[in-house]
mmCIF file of C-alpha atoms in Angstrom:
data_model
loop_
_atom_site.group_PDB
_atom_site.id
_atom_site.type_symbol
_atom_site.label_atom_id
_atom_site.label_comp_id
_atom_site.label_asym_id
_atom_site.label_seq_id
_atom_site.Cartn_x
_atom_site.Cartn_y
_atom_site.Cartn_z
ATOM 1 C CA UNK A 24 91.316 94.701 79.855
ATOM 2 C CA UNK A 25 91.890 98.432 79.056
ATOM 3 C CA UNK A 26 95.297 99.083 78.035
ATOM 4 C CA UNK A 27 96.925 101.718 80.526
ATOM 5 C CA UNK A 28 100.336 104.266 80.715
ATOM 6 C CA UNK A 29 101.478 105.762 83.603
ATOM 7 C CA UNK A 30 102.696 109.636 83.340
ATOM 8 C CA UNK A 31 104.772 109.894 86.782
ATOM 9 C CA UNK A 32 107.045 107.672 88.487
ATOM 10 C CA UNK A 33 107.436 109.317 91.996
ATOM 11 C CA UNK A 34 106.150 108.269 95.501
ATOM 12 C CA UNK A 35 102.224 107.933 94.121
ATOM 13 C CA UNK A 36 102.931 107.000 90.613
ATOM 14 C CA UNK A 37 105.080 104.022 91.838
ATOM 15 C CA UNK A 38 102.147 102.616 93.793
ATOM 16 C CA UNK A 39 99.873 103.387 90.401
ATOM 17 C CA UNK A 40 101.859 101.511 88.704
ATOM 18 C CA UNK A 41 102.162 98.489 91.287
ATOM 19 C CA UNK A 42 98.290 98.352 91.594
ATOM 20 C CA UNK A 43 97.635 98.692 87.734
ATOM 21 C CA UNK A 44 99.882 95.828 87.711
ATOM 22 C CA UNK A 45 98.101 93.706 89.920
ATOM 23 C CA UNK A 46 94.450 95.180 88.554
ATOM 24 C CA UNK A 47 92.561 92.287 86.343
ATOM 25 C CA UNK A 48 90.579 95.703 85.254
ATOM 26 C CA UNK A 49 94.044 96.935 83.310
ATOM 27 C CA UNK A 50 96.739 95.970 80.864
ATOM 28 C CA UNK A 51 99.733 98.260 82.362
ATOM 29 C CA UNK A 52 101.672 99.079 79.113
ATOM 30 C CA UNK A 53 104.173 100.800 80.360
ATOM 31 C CA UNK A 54 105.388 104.468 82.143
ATOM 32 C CA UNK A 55 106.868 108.102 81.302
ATOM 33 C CA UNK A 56 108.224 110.298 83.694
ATOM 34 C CA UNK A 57 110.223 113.533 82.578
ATOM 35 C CA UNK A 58 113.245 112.464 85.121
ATOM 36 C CA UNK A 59 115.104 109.667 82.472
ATOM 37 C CA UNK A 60 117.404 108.857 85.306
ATOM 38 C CA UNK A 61 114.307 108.090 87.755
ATOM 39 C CA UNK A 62 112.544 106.598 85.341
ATOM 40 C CA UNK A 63 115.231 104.039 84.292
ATOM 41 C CA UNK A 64 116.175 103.673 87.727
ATOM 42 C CA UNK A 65 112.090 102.152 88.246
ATOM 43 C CA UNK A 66 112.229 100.164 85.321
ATOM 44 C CA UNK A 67 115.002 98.593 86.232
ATOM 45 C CA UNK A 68 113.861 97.908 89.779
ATOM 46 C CA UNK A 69 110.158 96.883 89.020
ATOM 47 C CA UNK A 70 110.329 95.610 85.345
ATOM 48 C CA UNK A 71 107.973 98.063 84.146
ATOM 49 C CA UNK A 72 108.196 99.388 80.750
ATOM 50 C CA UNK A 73 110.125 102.669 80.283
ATOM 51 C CA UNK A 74 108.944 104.833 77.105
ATOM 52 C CA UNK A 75 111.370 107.788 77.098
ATOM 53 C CA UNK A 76 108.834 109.631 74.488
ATOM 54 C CA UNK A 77 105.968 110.805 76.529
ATOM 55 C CA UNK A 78 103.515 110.768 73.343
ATOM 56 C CA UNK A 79 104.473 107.042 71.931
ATOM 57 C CA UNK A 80 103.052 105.923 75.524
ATOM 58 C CA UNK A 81 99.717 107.641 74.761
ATOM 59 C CA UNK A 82 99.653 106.341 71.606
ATOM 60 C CA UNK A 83 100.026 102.761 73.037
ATOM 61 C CA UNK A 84 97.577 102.647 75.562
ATOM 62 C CA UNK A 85 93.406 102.992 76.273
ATOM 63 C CA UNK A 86 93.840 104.833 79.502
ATOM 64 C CA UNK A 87 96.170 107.463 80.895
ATOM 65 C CA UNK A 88 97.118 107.687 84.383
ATOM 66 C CA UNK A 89 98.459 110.729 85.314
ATOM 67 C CA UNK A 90 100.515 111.083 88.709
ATOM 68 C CA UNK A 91 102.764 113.693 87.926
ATOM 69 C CA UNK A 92 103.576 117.337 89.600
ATOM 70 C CA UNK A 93 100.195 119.765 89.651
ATOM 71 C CA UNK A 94 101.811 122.404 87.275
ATOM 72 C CA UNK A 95 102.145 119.451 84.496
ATOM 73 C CA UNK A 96 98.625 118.303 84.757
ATOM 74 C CA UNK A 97 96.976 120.382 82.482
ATOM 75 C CA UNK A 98 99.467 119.958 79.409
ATOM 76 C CA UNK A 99 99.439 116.202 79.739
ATOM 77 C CA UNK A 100 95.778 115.635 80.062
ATOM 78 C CA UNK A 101 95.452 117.524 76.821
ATOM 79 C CA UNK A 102 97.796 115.887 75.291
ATOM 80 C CA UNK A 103 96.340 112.172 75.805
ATOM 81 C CA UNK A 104 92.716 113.370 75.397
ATOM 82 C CA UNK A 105 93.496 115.276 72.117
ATOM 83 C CA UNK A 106 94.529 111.780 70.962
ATOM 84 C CA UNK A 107 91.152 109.883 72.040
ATOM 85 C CA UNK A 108 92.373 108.739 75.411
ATOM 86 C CA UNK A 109 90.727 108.684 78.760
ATOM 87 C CA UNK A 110 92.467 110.276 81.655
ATOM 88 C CA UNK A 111 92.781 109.641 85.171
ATOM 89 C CA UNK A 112 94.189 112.295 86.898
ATOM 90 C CA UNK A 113 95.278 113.174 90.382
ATOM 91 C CA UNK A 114 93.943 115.742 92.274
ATOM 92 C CA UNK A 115 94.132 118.745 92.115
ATOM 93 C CA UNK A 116 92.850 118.316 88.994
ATOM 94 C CA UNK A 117 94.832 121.205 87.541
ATOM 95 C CA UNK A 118 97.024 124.280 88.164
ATOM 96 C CA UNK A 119 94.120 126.696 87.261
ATOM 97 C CA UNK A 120 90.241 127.014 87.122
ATOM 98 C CA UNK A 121 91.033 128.072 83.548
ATOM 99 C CA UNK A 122 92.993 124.691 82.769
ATOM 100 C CA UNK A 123 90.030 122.899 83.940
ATOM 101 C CA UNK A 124 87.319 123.947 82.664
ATOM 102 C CA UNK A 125 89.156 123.929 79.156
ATOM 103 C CA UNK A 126 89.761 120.215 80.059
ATOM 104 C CA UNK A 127 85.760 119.724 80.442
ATOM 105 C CA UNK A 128 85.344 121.435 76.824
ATOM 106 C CA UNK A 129 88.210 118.622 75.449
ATOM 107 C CA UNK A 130 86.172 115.614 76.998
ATOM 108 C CA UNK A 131 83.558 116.711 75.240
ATOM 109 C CA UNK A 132 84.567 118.040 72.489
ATOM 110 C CA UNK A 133 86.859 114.341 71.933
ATOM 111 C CA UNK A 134 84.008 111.921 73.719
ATOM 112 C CA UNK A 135 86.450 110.502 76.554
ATOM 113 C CA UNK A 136 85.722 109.838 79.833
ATOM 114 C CA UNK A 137 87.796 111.656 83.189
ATOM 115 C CA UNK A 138 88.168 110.735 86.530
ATOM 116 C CA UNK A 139 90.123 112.939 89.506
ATOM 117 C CA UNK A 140 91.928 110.885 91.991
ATOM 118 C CA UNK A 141 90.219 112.260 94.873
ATOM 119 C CA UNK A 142 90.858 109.164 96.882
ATOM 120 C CA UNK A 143 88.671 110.032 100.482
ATOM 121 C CA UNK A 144 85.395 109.303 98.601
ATOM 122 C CA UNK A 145 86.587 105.564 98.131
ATOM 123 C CA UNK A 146 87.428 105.415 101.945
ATOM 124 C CA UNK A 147 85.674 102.635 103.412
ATOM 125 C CA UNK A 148 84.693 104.919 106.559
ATOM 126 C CA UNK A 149 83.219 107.702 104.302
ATOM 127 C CA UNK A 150 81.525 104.998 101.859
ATOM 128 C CA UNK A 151 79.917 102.949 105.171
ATOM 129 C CA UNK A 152 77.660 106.462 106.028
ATOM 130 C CA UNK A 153 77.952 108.572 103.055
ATOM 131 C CA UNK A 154 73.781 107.598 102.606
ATOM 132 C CA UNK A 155 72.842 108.782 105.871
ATOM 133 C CA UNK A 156 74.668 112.008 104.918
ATOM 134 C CA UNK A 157 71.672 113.225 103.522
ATOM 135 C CA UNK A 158 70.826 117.104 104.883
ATOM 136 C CA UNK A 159 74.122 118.635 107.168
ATOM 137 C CA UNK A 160 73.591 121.476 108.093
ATOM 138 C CA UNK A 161 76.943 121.920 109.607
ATOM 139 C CA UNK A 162 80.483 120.005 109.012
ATOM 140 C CA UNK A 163 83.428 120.748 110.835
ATOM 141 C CA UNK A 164 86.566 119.183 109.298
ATOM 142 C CA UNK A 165 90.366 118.807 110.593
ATOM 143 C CA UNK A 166 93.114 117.363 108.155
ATOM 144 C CA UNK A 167 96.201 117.647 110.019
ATOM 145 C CA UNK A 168 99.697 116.099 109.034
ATOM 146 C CA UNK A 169 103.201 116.059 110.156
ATOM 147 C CA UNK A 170 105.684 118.148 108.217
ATOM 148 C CA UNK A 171 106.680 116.204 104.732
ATOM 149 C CA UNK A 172 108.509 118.527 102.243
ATOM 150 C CA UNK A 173 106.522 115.925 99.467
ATOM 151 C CA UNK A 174 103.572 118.787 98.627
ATOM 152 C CA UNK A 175 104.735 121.943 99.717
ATOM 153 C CA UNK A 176 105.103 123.112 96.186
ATOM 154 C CA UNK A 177 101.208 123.903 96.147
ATOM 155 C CA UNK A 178 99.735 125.835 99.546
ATOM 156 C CA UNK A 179 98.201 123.179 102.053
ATOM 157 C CA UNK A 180 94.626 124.115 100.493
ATOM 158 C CA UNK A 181 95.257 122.159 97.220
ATOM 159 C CA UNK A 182 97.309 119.851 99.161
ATOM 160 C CA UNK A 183 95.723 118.904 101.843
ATOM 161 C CA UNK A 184 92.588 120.530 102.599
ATOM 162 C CA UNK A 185 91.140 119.979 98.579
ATOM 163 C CA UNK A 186 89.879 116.203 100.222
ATOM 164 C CA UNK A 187 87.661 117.367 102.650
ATOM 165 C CA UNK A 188 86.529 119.992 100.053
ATOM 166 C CA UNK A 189 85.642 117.533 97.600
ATOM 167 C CA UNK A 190 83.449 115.479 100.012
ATOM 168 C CA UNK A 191 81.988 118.133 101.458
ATOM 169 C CA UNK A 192 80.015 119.213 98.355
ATOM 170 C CA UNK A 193 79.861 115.716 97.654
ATOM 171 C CA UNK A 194 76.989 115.498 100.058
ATOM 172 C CA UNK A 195 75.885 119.462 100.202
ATOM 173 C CA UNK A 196 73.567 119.828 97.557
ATOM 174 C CA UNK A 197 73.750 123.422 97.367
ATOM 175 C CA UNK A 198 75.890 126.173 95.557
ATOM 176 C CA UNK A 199 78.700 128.413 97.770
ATOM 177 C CA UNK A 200 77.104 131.905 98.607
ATOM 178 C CA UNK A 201 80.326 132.951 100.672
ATOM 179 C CA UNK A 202 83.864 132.020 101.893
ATOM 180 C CA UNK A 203 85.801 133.477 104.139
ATOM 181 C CA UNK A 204 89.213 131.935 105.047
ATOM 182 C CA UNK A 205 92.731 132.776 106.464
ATOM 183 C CA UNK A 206 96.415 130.909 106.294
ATOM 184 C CA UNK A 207 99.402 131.345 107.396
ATOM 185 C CA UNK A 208 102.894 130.354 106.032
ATOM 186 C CA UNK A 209 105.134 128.820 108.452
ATOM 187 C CA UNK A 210 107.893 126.396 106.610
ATOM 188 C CA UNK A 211 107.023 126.855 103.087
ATOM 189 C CA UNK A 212 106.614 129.819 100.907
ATOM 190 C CA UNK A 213 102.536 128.857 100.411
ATOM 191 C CA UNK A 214 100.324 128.701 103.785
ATOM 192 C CA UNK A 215 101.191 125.337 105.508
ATOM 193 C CA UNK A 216 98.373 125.816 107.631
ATOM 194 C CA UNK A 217 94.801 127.314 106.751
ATOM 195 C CA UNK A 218 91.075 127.341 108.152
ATOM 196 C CA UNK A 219 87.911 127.948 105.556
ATOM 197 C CA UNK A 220 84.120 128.894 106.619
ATOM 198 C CA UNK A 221 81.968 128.033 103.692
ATOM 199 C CA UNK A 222 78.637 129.239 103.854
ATOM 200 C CA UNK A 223 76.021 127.480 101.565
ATOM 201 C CA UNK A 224 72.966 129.269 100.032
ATOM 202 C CA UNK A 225 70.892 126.424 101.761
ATOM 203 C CA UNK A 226 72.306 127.558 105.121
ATOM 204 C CA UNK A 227 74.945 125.068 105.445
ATOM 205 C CA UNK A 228 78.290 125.960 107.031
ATOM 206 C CA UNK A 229 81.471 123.591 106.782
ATOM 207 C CA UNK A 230 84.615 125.025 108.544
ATOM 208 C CA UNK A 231 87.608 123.250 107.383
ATOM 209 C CA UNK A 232 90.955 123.378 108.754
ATOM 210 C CA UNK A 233 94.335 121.551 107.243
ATOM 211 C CA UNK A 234 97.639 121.691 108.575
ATOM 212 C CA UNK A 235 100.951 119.666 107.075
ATOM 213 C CA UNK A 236 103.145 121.114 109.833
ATOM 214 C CA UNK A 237 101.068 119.504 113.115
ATOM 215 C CA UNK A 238 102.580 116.532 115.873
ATOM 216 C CA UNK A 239 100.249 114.232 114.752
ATOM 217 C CA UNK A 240 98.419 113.352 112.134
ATOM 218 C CA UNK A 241 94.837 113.874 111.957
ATOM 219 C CA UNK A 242 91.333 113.478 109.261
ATOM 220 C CA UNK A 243 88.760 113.401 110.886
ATOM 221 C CA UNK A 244 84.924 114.727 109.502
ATOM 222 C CA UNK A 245 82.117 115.557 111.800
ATOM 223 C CA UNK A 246 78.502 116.365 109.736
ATOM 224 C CA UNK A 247 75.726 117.668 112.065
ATOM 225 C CA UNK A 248 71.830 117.005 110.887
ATOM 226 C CA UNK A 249 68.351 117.165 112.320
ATOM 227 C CA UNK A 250 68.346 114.377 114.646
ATOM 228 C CA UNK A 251 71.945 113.108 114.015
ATOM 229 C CA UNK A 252 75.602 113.706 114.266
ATOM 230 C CA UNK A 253 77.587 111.526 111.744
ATOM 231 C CA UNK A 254 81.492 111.882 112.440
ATOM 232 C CA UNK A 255 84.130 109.716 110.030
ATOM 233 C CA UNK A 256 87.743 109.270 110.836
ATOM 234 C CA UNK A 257 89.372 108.824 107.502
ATOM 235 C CA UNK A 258 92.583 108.217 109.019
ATOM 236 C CA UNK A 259 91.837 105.238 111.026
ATOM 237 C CA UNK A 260 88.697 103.983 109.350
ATOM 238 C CA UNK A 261 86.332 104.408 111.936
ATOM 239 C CA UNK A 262 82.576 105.656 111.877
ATOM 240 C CA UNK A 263 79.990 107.139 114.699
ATOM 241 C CA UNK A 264 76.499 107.921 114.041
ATOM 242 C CA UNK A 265 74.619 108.906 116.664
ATOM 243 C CA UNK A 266 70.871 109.750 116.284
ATOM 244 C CA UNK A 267 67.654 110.973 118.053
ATOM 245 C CA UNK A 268 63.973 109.781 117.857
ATOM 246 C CA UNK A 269 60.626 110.403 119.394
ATOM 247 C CA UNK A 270 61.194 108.879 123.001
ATOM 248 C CA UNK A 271 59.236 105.847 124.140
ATOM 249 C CA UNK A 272 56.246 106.457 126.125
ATOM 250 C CA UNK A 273 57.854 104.080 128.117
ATOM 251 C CA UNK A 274 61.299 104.641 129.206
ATOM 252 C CA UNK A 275 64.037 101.735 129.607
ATOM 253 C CA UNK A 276 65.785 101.679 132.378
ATOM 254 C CA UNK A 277 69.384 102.172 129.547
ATOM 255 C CA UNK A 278 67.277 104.417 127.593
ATOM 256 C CA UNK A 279 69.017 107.374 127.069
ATOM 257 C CA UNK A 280 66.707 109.989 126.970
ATOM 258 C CA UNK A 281 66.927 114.192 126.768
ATOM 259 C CA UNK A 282 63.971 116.551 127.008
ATOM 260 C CA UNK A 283 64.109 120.331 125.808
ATOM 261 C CA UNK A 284 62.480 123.530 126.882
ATOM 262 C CA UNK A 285 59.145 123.108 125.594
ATOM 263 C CA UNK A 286 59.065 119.640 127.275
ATOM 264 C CA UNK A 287 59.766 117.233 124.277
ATOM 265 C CA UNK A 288 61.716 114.228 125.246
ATOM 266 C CA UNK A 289 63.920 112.387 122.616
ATOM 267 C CA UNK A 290 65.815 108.979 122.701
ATOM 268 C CA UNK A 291 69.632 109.124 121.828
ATOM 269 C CA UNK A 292 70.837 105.776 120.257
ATOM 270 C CA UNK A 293 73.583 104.833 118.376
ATOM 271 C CA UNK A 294 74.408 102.955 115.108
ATOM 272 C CA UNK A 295 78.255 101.594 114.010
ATOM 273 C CA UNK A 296 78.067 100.699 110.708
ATOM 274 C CA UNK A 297 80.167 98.289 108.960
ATOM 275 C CA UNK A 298 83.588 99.821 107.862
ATOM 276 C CA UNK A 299 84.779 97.164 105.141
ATOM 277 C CA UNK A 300 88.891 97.069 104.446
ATOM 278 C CA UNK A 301 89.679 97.899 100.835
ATOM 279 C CA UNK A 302 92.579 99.758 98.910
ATOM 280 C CA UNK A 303 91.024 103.236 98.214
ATOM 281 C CA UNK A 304 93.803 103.619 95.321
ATOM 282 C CA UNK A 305 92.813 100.280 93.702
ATOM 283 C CA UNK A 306 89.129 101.000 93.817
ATOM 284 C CA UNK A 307 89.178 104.277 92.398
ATOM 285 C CA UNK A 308 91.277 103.022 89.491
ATOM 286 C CA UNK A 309 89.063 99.932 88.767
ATOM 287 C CA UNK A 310 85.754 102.065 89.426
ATOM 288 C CA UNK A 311 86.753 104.358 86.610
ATOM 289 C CA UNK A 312 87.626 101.066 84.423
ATOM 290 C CA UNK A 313 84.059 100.588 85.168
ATOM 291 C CA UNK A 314 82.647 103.797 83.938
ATOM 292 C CA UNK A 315 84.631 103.277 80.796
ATOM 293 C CA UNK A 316 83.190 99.387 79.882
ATOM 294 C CA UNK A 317 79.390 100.328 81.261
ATOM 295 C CA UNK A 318 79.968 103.853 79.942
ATOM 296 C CA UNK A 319 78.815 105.650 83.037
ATOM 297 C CA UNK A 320 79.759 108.681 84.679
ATOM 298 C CA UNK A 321 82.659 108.314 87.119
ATOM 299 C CA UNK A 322 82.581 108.717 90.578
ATOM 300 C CA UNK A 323 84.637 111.895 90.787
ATOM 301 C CA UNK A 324 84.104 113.227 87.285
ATOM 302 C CA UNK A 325 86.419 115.663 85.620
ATOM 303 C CA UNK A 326 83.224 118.240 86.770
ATOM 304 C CA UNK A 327 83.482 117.492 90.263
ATOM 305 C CA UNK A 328 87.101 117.611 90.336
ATOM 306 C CA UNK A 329 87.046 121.327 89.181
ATOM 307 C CA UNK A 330 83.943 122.079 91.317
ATOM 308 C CA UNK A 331 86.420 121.448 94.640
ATOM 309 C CA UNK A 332 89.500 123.084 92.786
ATOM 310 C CA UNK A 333 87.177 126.115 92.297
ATOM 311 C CA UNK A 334 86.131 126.515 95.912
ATOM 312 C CA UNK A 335 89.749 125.584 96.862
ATOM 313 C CA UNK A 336 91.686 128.458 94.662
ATOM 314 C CA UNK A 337 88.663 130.711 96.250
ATOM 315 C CA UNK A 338 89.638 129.967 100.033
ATOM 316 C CA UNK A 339 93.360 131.071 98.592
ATOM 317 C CA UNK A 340 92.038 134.725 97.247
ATOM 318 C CA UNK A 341 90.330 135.111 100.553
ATOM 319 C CA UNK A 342 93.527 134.792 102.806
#
């Protein structure tokens, strides 16, 4: 069992340190957070241990988990991997595209492993068709929420939208040629609501739109691909793939069945694959427990993570 700290004790760092607890994967060693009263407050509520020195807990511990505010990320991941720790970290993965990329020279320079808690590619709706994501050639993405003043210190890009960003390139092999983007600032003092046309130098285009002051909540994902439209609905697990084929010389009577101009006739059918049930949280914990004992790369690598916080702080210049 790896031996893990906790750096934040709010909303998400509480239910860290509940499913570190539970993990078979982790020894949960204890917690910091920079609020004493808050952080004595959890202790005494959960039983967790309470270090009040922020580097005696990375001195303790195999692992550091860190949940705290995005401006705070950067000077706590250096601290834990300039003592020989591995970091989880949440996303965004830092403040700056500087931060980051000095965090990829520390990894390597100290031989630890990272992993950014971009939780949608553990999803069980996104991991059930991510495979037959294999060529889009166009993805249209809505992340919607209902006002919660929990985020608004960041705009709604590296709040919100950052997700979809992340699994967009996930499954676009190809480098950004352009971006152009606009937001608008409603509530906060950042945009709360923003829309971002990517264009990819293979000729894919994703348009991605996030909102955190909408009626309802919304994530859903729609990729479009020579014969097939994939769409994933993060929020309530559910997948539809729809593809086309050669039609039968022979039509079914339930066959559906579309011809084009030049006369070329192609079956529509439809595929639901499996969405399991799983805890996205606890799985991308205990898959980067697993990259650490088979020493693999992780999932969403520190790399990754600062590949989406790169296009993200790009979408933010072009408003």
């Amino acid at each position: 069992m790896l031996r893990v700290g906790v750096l934040g004790a709010g909303h998400l760092g509480k239910i860290h340190l509940r499913l570190l607890n539970e993990s078979d994967k982790y020894e949960l060693v204890g917690f910091y957070d920079a609020d004493a009263i808050n952080g004595k407050k959890v202790a005494d509520e959960f039983g967790y241990h309470y270090y009040e020195n922020i580097n005696k807990l990375i001195e303790a511990v195999d692992v550091v988990d860190i949940v705290t505010p995005t401006l705070s990320h950067f000077d706590c991941a250096k601290k834990a991997i300039e003592k020989g720790k591995h970091i989880f970290i949440e996303k965004p993965i830092t403040n700056t595209y500087e931060e980051a990329t000095e965090l990829l020279e520390l990894e390597k320079k100290y031989n630890v492993k990272g992993q950014v808690g971009h939780v949608e590619r553990f999803n069980p709706a996104f991991s059930a068709v991510k495979h037959q994501i294999n060529t889009p050639m166009f993805i249209e993405s809505h992340r919607l929420a209902e006002f919660n003043p929990r985020g608004t210190d960041v705009p709604v890009v590296l709040d919100l939208m950052i997700h979809d960003i992340d699994a967009i390139l996930s499954v676009v092999n190809s480098e950004v040629k352009q971006i152009n983007a606009s937001g608008v600032s409603v509530i906060s003092k950042s945009p709360d609501i923003a829309n971002a046309r990517i264009e990819f130098e293979n000729g894919c285009v994703a348009n991605l739109t996030a909102s955190r002051i909408s009626l309802k909540n919304m994530r859903k994902s729609r990729f479009f691909q020579k014969d097939a439209y994939i769409s994933v609905d993060f929020l309530e697990k559910k997948v539809e793939v729809v593809k086309m084929k050669d039609a039968p010389e022979k039509v079914g009577d339930f066959d559906m069945v579309l011809q084009n101009a030049e006369g070329e006739k192609k079956q529509i059918y439809f595929e639901n694959p499996e969405v399991g049930t799983n805890n996205a949280i606890l799985d991308e914990l205990e898959s980067f427990a697993d990259a650490i004992a088979n020493d693999t790369t992780p999932i969403v690598s520190l790399k990754q993570g600062t590949q989406a916080l790169k296009v993200a702080l790009q979408i933010i210049a072009s408003f």
